[in-house]
C-alpha positions in Angstrom: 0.0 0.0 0.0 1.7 3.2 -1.0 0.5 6.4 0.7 0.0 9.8 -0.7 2.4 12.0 0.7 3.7 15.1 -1.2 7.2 13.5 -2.3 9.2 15.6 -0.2 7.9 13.7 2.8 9.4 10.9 1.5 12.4 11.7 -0.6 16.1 12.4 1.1 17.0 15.9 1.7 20.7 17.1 0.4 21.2 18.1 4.6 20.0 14.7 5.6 23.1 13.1 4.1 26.0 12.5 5.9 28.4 14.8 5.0 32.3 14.9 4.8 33.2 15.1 8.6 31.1 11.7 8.4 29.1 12.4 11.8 25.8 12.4 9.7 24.5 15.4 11.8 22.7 18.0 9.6 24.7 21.2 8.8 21.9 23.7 9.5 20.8 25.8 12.1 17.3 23.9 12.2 17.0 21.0 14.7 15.4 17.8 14.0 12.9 18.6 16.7 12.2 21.9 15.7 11.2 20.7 11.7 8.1 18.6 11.3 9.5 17.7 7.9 12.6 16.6 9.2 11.0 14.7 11.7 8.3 12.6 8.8 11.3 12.0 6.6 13.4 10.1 9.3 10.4 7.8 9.8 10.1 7.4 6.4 14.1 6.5 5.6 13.3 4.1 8.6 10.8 1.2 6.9 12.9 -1.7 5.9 12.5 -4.6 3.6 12.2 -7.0 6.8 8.9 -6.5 9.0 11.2 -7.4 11.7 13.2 -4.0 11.0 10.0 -2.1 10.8 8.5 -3.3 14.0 11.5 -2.4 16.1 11.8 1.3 14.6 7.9 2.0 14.7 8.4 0.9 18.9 11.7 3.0 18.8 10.0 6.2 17.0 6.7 5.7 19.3 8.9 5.9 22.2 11.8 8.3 21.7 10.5 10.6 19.1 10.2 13.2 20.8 13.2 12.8 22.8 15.7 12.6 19.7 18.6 14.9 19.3 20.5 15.5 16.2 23.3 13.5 17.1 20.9 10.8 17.9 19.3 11.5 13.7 22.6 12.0 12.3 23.2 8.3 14.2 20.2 6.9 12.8 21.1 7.9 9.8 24.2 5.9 9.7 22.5 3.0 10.9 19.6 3.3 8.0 22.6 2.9 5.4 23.5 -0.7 6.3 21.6 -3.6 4.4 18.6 -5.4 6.0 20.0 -8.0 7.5 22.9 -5.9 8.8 20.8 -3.9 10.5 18.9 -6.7 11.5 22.3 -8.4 13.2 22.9 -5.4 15.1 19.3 -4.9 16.4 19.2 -8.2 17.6 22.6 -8.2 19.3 23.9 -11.1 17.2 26.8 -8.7 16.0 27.9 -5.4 17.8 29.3 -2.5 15.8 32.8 -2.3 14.6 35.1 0.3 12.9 33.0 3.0 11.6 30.0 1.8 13.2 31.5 1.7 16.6 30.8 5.8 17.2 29.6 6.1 20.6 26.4 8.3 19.1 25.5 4.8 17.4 26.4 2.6 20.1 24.1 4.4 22.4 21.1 4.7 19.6 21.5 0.9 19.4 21.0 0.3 23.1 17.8 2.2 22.7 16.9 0.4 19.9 17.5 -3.1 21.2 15.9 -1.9 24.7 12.5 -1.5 22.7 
């Protein structure tokens, strides 16, 4: 089922990628609290190919939405690049994060994650 959002709802931003410093925080003076927009396109970049995936993030966003910082997006973010099952690994604490991954931003995001 495909909703009807205006595509901007639903297609990356140019400041939601990470950029060269690599700490995938925006570079604007807007917050991800502060933007509605913002806020709809990270849930959106969040639904995965596995239902698994999806039903963790929807219990993550209905529980720390609110709460999220830009540091805690700009970890997200990061996190939404790897594959399904990746992601999946990490979620379920079959792998824990190494080189890049291993940020402390991301390492706390995924203890929220796997609390959920």
């Amino acid at each position: 089922m495909r909703l009807n959002l205006p595509r901007s709802l639903y297609a990356p931003a140019p400041d939601d990628s990470i950029g060269a410093s690599g700490s995938g925080a925006a570079h604007t003076d807007a917050s991800h609290q502060s933007d509605p927009l913002r806020r709809a396109r990270l849930r959106w970049r969040s639904r995965r190919g596995l239902l698994e995936n999806d039903l963790i993030f929807e219990r993550f966003f209905s529980r720390y939405e609110e709460s999220l910082s830009d540091d805690d997006v700009g970890a997200l973010t990061r996190l939404f690049e790897l594959g399904d099952n990746d992601l999946m690994d990490l979620l379920l604490a079959r792998k824990e994060p190494e080189g890049d991954l291993s940020d402390p931003d991301i390492v706390r995001v995924l203890g929220l994650l796997r609390a959920v």
